[in-house]
Coordinates of C-alpha atoms and ligand atoms in Angstrom, one line a residue:
X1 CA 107.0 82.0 146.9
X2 CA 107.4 79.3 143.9
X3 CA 108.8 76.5 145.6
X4 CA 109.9 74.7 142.4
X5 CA 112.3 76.3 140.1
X6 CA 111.2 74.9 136.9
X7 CA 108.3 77.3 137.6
X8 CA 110.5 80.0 138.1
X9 CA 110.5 82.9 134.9
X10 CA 107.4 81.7 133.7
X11 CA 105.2 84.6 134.6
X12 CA 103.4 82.9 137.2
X13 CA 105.2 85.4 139.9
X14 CA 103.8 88.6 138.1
X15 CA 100.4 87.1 137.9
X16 CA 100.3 85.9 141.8
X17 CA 101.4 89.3 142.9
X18 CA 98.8 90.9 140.4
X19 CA 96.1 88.4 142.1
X20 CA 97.2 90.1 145.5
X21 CA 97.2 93.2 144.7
X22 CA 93.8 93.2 142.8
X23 CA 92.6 91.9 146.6
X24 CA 94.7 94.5 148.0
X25 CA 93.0 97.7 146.3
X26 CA 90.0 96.9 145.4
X27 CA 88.6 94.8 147.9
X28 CA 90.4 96.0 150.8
X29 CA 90.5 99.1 149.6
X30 CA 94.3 100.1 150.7
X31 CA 96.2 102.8 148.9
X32 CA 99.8 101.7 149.4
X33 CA 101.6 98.3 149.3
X34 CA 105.6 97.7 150.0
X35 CA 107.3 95.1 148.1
X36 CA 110.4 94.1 149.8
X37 CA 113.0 92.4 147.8
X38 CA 116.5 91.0 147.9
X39 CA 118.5 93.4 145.6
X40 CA 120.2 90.4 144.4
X41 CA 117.1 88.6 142.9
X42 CA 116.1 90.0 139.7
X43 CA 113.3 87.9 139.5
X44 CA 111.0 89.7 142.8
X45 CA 113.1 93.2 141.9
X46 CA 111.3 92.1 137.9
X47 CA 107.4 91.7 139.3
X48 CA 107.9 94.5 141.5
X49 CA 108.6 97.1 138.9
X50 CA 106.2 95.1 136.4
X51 CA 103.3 95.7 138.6
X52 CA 103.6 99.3 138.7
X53 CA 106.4 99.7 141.8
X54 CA 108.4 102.7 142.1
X55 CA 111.7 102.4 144.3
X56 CA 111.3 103.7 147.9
X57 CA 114.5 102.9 149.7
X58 CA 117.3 100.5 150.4
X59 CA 118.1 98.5 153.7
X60 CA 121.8 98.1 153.5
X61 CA 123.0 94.9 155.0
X62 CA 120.0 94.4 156.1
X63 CA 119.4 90.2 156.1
X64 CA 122.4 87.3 156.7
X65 CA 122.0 84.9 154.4
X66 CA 124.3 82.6 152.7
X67 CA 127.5 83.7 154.6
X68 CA 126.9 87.4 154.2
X69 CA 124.7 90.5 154.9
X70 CA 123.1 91.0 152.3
X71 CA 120.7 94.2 151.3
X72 CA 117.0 94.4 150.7
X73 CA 115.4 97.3 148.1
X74 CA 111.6 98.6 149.2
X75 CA 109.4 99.2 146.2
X76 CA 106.0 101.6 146.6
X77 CA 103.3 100.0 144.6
X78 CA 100.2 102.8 144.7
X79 CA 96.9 101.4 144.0
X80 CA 96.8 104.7 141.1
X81 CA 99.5 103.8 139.3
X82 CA 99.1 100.2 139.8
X83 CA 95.6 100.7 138.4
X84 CA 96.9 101.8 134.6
X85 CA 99.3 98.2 135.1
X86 CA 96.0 96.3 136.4
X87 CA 93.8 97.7 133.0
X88 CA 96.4 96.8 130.3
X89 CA 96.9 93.4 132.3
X90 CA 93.5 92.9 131.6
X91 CA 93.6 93.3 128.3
X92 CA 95.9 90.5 127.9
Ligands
COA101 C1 110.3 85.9 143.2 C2 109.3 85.0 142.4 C3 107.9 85.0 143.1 C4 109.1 85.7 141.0 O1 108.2 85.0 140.2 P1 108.6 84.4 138.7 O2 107.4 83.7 138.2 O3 109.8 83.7 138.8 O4 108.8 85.8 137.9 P2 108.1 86.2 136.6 O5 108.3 85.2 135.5 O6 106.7 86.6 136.9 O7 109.0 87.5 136.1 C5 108.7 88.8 136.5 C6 109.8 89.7 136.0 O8 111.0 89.4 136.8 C7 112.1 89.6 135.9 N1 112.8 88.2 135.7 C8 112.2 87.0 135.6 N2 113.1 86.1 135.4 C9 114.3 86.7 135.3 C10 115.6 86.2 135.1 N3 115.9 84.9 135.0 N4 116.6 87.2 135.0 C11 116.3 88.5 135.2 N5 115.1 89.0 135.4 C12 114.1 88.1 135.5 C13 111.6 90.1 134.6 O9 111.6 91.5 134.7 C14 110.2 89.6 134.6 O10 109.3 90.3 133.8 P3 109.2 90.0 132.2 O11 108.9 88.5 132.1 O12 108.2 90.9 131.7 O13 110.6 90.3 131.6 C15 109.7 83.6 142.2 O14 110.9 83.6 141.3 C16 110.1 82.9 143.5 O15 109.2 82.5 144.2 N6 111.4 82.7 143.8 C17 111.8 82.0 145.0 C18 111.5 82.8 146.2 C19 112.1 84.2 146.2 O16 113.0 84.5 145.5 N7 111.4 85.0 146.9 C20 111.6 86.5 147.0 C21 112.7 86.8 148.0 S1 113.1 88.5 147.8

């Protein structure tokens, strides 16, 4: 989580979660990683997809928050798919 807004949209998110998941398959080896998300927040729904994550489901009214239930979308991210996002990433 970025605490502080102004750093919000910067590409800092997308680069954290790349961090993790570069940990996450080829250190540790896994094969499969869920990225939960509010389906109201564009900006964790946006580094999901960007790092390769491929909708699995949808928890309707799942979390109360702000007055209402609200719902949360579930993103696979494979470590082959993620791999292809991980090389061009690297070329940047
Ligand atoms: C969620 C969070 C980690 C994302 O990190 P971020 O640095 O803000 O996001 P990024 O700049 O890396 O953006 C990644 C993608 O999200 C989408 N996105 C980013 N800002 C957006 C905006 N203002 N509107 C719509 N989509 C947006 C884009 O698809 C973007 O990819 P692009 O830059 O190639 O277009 C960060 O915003 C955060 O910590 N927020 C507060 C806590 C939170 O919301 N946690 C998640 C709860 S589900």
């Amino acid at each position: 989580m970025i605490g502080d807004k102004d750093y919000w949209s910067r590409g800092f998110g997308f680069d954290a979660e790349m961090t993790l998941l570069n940990y996450t398959f080829n250190t540790l080896n896994l094969r499969k990683v869920i990225h939960s998300a509010f389906l109201f927040n564009p900006r964790s729904v946006g580094c999901a997809k960007k790092c390769g994550g491929i909708k699995e489901g949808l928890s309707r009214r799942h979390i109360f928050r702000n007055g209402e239930y609200r719902d949360m979308i579930h993103f696979a991210i494979f470590k082959t798919r993620w791999q292809k996002v991980w090389q061009e990433y690297n070329k940047n």
